[in-house]
Tab-separated table of C-alpha atoms and ligand atoms in Angstrom:
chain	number	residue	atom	x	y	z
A	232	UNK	CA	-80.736	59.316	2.023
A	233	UNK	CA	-80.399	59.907	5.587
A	234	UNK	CA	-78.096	63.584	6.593
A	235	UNK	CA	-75.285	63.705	8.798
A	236	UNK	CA	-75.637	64.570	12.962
A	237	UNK	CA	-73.524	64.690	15.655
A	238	UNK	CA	-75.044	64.100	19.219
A	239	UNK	CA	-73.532	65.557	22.355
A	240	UNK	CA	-75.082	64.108	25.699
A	241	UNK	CA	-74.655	65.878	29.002
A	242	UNK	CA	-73.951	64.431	32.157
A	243	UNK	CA	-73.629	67.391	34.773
A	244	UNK	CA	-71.701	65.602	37.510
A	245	UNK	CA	-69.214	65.760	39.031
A	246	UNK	CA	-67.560	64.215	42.142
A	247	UNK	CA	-66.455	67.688	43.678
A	248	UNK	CA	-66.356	71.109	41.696
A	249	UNK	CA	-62.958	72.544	40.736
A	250	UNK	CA	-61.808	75.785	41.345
A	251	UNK	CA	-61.773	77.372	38.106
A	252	UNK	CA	-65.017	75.699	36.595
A	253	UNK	CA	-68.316	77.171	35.342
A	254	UNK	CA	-69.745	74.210	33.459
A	255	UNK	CA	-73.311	73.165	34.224
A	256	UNK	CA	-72.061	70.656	36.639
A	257	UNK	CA	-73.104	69.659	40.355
A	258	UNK	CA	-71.895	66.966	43.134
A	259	UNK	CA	-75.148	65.123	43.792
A	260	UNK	CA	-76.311	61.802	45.186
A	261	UNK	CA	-77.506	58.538	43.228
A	262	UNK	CA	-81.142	59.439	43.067
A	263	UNK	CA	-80.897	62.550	41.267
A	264	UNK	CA	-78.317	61.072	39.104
A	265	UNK	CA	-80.775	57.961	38.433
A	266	UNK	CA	-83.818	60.618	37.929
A	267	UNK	CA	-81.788	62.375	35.419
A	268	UNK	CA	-80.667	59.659	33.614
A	269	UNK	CA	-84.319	58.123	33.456
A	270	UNK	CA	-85.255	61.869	31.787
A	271	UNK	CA	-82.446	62.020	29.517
A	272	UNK	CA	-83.310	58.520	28.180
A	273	UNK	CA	-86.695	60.110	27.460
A	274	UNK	CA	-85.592	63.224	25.629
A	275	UNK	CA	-83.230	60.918	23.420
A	276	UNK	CA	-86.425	58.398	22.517
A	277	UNK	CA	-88.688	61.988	21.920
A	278	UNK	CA	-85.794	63.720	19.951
A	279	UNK	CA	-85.048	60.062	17.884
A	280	UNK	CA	-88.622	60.047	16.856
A	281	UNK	CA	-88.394	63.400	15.768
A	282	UNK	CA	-85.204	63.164	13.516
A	283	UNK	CA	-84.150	59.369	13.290
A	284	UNK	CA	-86.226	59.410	9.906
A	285	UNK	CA	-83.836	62.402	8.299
A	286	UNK	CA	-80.519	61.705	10.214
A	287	UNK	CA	-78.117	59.103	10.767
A	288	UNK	CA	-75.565	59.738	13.710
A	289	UNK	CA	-71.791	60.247	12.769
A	290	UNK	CA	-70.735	61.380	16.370
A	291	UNK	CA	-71.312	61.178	19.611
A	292	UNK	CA	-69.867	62.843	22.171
A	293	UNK	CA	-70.714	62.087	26.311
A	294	UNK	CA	-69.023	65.354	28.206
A	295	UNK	CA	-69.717	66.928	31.255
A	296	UNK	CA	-69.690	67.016	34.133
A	297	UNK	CA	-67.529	64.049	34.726
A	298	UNK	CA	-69.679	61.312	32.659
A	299	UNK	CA	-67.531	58.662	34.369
A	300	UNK	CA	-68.944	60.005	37.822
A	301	UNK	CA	-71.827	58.066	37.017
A	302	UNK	CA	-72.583	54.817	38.737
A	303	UNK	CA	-71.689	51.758	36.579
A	304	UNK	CA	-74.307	50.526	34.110
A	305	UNK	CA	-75.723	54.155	33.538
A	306	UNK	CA	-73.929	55.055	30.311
A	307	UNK	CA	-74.550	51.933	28.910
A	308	UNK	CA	-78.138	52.553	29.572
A	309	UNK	CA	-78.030	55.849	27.685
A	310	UNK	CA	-76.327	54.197	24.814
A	311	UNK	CA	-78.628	51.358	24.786
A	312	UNK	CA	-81.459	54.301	24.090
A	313	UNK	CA	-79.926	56.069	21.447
A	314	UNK	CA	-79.075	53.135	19.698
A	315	UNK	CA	-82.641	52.017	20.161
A	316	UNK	CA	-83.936	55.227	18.883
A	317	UNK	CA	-81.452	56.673	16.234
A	318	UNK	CA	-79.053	54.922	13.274
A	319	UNK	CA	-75.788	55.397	14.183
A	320	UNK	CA	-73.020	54.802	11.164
A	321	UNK	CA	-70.867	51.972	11.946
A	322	UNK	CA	-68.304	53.417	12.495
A	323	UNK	CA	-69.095	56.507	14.437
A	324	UNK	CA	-66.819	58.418	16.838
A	325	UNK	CA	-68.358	57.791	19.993
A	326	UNK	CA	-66.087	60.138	22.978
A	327	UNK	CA	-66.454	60.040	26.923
A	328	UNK	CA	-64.687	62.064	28.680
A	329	UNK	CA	-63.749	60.794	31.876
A	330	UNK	CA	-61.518	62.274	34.936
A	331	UNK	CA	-58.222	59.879	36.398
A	332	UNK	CA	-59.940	58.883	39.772
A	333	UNK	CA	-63.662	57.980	38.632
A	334	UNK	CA	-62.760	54.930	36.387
A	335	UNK	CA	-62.398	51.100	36.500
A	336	UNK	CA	-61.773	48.538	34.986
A	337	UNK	CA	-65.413	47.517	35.237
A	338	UNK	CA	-66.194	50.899	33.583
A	339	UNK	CA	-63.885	51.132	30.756
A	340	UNK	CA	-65.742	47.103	29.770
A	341	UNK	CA	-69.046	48.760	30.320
A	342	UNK	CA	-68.395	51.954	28.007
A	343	UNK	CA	-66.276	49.705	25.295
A	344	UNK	CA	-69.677	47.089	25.274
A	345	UNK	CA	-71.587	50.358	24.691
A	346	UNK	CA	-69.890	51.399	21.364
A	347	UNK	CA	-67.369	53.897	23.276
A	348	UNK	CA	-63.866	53.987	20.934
A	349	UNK	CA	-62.138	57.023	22.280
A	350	UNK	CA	-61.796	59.057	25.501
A	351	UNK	CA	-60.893	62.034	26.831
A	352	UNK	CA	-59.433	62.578	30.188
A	353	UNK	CA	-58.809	66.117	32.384
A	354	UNK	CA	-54.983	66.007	33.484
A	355	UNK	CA	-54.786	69.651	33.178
A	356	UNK	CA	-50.994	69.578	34.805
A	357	UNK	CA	-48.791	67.186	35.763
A	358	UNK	CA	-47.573	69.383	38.981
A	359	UNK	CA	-49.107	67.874	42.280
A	360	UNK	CA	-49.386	71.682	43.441
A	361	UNK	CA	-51.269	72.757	40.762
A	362	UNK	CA	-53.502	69.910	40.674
A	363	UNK	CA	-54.166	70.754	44.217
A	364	UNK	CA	-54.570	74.594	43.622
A	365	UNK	CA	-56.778	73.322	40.760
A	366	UNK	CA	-59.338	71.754	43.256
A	367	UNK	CA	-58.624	68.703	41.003
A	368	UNK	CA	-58.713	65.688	43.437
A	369	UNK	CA	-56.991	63.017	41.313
A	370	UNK	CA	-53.290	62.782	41.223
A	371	UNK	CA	-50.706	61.969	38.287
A	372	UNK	CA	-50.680	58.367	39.298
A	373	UNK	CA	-54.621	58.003	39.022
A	374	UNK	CA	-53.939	59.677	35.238
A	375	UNK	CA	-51.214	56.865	34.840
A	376	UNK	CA	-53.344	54.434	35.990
A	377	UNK	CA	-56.013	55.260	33.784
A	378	UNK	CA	-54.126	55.280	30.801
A	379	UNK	CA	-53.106	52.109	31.655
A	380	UNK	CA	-56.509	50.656	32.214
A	381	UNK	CA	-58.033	51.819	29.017
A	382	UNK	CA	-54.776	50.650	26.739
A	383	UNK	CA	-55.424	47.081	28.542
A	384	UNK	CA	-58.478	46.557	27.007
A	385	UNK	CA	-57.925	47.887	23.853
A	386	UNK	CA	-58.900	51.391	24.226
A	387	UNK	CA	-56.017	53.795	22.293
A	388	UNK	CA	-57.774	56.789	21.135
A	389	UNK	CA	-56.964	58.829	23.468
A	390	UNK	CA	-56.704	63.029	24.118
A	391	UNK	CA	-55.653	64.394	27.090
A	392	UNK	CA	-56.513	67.849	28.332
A	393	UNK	CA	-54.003	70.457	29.811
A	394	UNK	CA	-54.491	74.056	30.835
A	395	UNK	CA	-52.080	76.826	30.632
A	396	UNK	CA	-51.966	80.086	32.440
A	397	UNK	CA	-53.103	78.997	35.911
A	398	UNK	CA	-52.117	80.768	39.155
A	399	UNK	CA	-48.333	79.794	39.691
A	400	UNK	CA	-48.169	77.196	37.197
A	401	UNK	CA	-44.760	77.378	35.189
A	402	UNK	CA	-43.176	77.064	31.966
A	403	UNK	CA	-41.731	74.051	33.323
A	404	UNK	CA	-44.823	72.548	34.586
A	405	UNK	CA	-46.225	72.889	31.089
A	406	UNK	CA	-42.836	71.218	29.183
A	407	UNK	CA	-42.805	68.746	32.077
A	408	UNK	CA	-47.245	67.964	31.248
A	409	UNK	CA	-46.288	67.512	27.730
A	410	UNK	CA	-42.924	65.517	27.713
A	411	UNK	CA	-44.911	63.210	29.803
A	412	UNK	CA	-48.092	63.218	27.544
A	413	UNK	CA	-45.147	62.044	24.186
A	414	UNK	CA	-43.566	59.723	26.445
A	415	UNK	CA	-46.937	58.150	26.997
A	416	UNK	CA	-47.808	58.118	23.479
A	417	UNK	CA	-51.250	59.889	24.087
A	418	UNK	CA	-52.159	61.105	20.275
A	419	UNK	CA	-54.418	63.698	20.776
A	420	UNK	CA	-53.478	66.956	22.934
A	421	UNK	CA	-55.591	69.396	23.959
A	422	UNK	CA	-53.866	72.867	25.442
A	423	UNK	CA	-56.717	75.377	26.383
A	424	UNK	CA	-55.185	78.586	28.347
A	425	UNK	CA	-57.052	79.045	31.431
A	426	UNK	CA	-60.283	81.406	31.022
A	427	UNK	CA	-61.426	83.218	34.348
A	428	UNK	CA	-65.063	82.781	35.273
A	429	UNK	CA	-67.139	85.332	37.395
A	430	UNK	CA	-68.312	83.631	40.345
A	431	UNK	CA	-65.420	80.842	40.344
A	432	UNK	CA	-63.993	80.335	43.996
A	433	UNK	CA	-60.822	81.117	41.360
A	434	UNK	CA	-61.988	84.643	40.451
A	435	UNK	CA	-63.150	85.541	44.114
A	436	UNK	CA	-59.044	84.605	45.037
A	437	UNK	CA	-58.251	87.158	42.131
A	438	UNK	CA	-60.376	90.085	43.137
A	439	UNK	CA	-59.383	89.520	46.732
A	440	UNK	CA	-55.838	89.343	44.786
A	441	UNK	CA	-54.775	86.080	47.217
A	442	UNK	CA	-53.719	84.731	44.217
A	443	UNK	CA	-52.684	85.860	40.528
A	444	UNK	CA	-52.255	84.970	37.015
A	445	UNK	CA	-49.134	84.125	35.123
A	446	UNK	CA	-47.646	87.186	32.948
A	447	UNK	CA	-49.096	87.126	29.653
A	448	UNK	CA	-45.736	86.473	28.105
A	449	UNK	CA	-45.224	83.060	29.857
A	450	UNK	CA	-49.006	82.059	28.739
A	451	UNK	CA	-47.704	83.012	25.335
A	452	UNK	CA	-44.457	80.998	25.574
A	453	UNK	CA	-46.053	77.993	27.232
A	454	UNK	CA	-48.463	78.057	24.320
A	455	UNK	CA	-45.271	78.219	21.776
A	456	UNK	CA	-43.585	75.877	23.474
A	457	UNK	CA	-46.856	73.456	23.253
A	458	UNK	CA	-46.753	74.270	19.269
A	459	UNK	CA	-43.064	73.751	18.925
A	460	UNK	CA	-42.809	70.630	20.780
A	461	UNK	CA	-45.624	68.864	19.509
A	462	UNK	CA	-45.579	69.552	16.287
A	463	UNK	CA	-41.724	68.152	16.320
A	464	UNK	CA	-43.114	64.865	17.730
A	465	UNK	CA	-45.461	64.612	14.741
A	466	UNK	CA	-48.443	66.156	15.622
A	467	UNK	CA	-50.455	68.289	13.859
A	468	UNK	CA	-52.129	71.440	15.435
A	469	UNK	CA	-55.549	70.864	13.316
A	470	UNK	CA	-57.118	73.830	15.643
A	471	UNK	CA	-56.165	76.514	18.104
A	472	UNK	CA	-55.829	74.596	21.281
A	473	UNK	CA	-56.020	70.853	19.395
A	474	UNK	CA	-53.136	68.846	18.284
A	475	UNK	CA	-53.317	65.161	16.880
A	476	UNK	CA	-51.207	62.968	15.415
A	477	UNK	CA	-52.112	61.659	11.815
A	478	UNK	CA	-55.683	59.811	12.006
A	479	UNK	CA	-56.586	60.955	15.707
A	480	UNK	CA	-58.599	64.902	14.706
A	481	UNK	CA	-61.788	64.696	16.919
A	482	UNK	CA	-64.438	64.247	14.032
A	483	UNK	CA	-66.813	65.661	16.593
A	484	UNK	CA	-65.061	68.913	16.832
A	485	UNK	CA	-64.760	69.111	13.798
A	486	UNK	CA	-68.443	69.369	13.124
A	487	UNK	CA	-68.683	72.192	15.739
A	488	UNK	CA	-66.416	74.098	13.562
A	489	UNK	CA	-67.621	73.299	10.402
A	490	UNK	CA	-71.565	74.128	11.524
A	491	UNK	CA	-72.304	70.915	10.483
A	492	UNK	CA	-75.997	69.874	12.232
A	493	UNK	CA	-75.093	69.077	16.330
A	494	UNK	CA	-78.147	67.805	18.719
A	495	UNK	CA	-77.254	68.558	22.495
A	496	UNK	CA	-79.270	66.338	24.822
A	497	UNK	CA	-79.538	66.460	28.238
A	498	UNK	CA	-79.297	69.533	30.881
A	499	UNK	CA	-78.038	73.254	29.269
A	500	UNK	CA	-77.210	70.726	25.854
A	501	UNK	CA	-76.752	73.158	22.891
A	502	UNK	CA	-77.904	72.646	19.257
A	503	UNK	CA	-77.458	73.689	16.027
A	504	UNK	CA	-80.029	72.091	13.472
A	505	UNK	CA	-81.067	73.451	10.005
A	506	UNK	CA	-79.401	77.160	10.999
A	507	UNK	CA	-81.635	77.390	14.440
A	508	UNK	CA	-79.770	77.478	17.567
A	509	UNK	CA	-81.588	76.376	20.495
A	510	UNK	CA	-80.436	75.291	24.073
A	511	UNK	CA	-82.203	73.309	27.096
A	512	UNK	CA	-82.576	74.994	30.200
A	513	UNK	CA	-79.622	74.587	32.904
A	514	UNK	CA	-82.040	74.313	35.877
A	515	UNK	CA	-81.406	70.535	37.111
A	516	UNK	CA	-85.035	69.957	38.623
A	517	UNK	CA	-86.949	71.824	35.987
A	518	UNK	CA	-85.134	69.436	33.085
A	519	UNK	CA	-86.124	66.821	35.252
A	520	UNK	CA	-89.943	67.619	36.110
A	521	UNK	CA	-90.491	68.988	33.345
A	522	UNK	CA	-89.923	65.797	30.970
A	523	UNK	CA	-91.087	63.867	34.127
A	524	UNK	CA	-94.577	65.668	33.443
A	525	UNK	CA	-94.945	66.908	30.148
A	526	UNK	CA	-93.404	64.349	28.417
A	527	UNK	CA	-91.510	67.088	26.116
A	528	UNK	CA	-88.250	68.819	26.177
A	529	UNK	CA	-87.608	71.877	28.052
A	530	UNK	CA	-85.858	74.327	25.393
A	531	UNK	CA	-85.576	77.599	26.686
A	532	UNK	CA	-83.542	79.098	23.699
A	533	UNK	CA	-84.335	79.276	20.106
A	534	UNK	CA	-82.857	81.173	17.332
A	535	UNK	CA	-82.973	81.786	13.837
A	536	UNK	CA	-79.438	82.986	13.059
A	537	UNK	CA	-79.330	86.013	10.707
A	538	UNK	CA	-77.393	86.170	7.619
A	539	UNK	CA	-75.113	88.582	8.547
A	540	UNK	CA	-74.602	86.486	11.796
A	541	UNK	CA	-74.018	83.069	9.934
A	542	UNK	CA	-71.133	84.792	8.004
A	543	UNK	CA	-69.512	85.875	11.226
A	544	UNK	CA	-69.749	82.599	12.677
A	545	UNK	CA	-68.096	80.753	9.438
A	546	UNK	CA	-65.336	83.528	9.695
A	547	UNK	CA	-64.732	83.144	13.225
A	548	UNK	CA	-65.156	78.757	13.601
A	549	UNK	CA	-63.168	78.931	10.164
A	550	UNK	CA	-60.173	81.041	11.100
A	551	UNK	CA	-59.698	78.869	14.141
A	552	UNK	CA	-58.687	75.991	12.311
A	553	UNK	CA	-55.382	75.076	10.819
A	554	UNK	CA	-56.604	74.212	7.458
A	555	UNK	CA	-58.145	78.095	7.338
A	556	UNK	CA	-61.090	80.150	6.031
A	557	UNK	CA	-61.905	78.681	2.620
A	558	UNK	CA	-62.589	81.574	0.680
A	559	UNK	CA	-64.408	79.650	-2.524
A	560	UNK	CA	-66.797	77.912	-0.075
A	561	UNK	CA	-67.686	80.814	2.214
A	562	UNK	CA	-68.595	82.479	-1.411
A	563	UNK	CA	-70.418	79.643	-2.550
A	564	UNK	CA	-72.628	79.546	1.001
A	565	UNK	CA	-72.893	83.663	1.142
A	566	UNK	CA	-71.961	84.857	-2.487
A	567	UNK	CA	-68.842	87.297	-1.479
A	568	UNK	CA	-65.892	87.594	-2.605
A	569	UNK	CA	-63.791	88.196	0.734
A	570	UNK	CA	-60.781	88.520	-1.557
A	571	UNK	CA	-62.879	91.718	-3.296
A	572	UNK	CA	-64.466	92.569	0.026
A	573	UNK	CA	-61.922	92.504	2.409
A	574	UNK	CA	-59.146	93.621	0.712
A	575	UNK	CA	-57.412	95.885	2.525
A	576	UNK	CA	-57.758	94.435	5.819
A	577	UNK	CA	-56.468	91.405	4.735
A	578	UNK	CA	-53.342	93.071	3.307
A	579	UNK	CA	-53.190	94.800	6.452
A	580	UNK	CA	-53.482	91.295	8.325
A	581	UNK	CA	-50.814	89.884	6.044
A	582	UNK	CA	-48.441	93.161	6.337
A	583	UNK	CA	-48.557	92.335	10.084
A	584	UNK	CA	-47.888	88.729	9.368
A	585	UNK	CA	-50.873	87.242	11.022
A	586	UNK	CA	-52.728	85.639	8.379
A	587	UNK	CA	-50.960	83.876	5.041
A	588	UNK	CA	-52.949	83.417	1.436
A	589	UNK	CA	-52.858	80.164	0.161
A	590	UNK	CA	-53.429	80.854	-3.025
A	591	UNK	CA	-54.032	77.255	-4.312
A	592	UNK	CA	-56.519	76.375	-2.436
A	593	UNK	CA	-57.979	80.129	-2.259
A	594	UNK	CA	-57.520	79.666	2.154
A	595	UNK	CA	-56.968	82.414	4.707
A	596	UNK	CA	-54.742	81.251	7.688
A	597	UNK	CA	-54.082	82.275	10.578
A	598	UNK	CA	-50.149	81.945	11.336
A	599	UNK	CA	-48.505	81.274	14.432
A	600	UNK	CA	-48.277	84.777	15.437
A	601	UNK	CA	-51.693	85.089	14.358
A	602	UNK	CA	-53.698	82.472	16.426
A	603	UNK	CA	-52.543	84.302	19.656
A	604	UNK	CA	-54.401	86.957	18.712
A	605	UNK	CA	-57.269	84.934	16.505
A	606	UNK	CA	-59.963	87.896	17.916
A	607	UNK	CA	-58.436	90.462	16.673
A	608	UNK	CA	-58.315	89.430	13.086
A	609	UNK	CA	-61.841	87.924	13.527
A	610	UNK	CA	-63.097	91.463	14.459
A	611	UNK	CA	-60.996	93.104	11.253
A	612	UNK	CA	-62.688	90.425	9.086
A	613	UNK	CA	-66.345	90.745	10.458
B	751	LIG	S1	-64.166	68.007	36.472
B	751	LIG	FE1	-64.585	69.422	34.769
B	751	LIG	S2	-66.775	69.830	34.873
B	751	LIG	FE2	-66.206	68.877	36.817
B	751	LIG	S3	-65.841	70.575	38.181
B	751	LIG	FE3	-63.856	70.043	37.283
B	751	LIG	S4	-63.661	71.337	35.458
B	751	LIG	FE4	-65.817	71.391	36.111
């Protein structure tokens, strides 16, 4: 019997970079994106021949970049190839992620013929300013638009991404982003505060201190306030910065935090297959040449995690979910008691009320106060 894998494809471009981004992602012209393609179509056909006989795909998940940047026809192409060279389940989770102003109606057909069934889109805020402080060049109406494109033909799974914690964005900005995400009916959320890259046009306007960052109190209360709300409308917050409403968790992010086996294809794609890590290289021409003449794929990082790093992994991908650090399974995978091990830190971490004891289903979890500060108890616990 075939295992389980989850494949995420890469598509780094996009139609203009934002301010705050640090993803392997460039604005280039046709040609390179049709040279890429062409080698990406090869590594899935040399990877498929490689696994197809162990694995059958569960998920697949086509992020970026802006995927929808791509001329039409391309991601069918790249579907077409992985279908040719893999099994995928019937009824796999197959994501895009898209941004408001690269898709038509054209598109959405093209991606729904390939097997697509859910998407995610960058809003990020529904403020014009902060959109344009962003470097984000779509507007609110190209979001609404969108929506409305993908719901016409049939397309509903839909999550939505919003930042908190950028330069002059408000509490209000962020209630105003969400009441407009429930009114909408999107049912997956996904609230990631705002991380500051070296190198970012964002952090040079931060040393130079032309702009600055919210308080850390408002972060904290726009966060709360995304908790409160959204779990009042009926969804559930299933991880840190995730929040669905019953049937819509991301199966593919869920595999990411259950270290369940993940191929990356494409440029800087990250893997993790039977406990190696291994990465392709993020240099654009080299992926490109070097598949173009060698007919292989360029990894430039391989590594045999440790035991004592696999435990810190499970600990730390565990604790960020709501369901929590199953302490009978990490036993069963590691043989240690963290009940016996950790004793007194956990007490400690329950004295300070950030972590609760389920002790029914023998789970550690992280409480409200507790995922604001989800490093913290990692490091007590590793
Ligand atoms: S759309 Fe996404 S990947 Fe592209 S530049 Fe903006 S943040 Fe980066």
């Amino acid at each position: 019997m075939r295992k389980g894998l989850s494949l995420y494809i890469h598509i780094p471009f996009c139609n203009s970079k934002c301010n705050y981004c640090s993803f392997t992602s460039f604005v280039s012209n046709d040609e390179i994106k049709d040279r890429y393609v062409s080698a990406l179509k090869k590594e899935i056909a040399i990877r498929g021949k490689e696994l197809s006989a162990q694995y059958e795909v569960t998920t697949i998940y086509i992020g970026g970049g802006t995927p929808s940047s791509l001329p039409g026809g391309l991601i069918k192409s790249i579907m077409q190839e992985v279908y040719k060279h893999f099994v995928v389940i019937n009824n796999a989770e197959i994501t895009i992620e898209v941004n408001p102003n690269t898709l038509t109606k054209e598109k959405v057909s093209e991606y729904m013929f390939a097997g697509i069934n859910r998407v995610s889109m960058g809003l990020q805020c529904a403020s014009k300013t902060i959109l344009e402080k962003m470097g984000r060049t779509h507007t609110l109406d190209d979001f609404l638009k969108s929506v409305q494109m993908l719901r016409e033909q049939g397309l509903n799974n839909i999550s939505a991404d919003v930042i908190l914690g950028y330069p002059e964005e408000t509490l209000t900005d962020v209630k105003l982003t969400i009441e407009l995400l429930l009114k909408l009916g999107i049912p997956h959320i996904s609230t990631y505060m705002l991380s500051v890259e070296e190198g970012t046009p964002l952090s040079v306007k931060l040393n130079h201190k032309t702009t600055q960052l919210p308080e850390e109190e408002t972060v904290v209360s726009m966060y709360n306030y995304c908790v409160d709300r959204l779990t009042k409308a009926g969804f559930e917050r299933y991880e840190v910065s995730n929040f669905a409403k019953p049937g819509f968790r991301s199966k593919h992010n869920e595999v990411y935090w259950k270290r369940y086996n993940y191929l990356g294809l494409g440029l800087a794609a990250h893997s993790f297959l039977k406990h190696q890590r291994f990465s392709n290289t993020k240099d654009l021409p080299a992926y490109i040449t070097y598949i173009e003449s060698n007919g292989d794929v360029p990894v430039v990082e391989a590594k045999k995690l440790t035991k004592e790093e696999e435990k810190e992994e499970w600990i730390m991908l565990m604790l960020r979910r709501s369901d929590g650090l199953d302490v009978d399974a990490y036993k069963k995978e590691f043989g240690e008691n963290l009940f016996v091990k950790k004793k007194n830190q956990l007490a400690m971490l329950i004295k300070n009320g950030l972590i609760i004891i389920n002790t029914q289903t023998n789970h550690i979890i992280a409480t409200n106060k507790g995922f604001l500060v989800l490093n913290k108890i990692i490091e007590t616990l590793v």
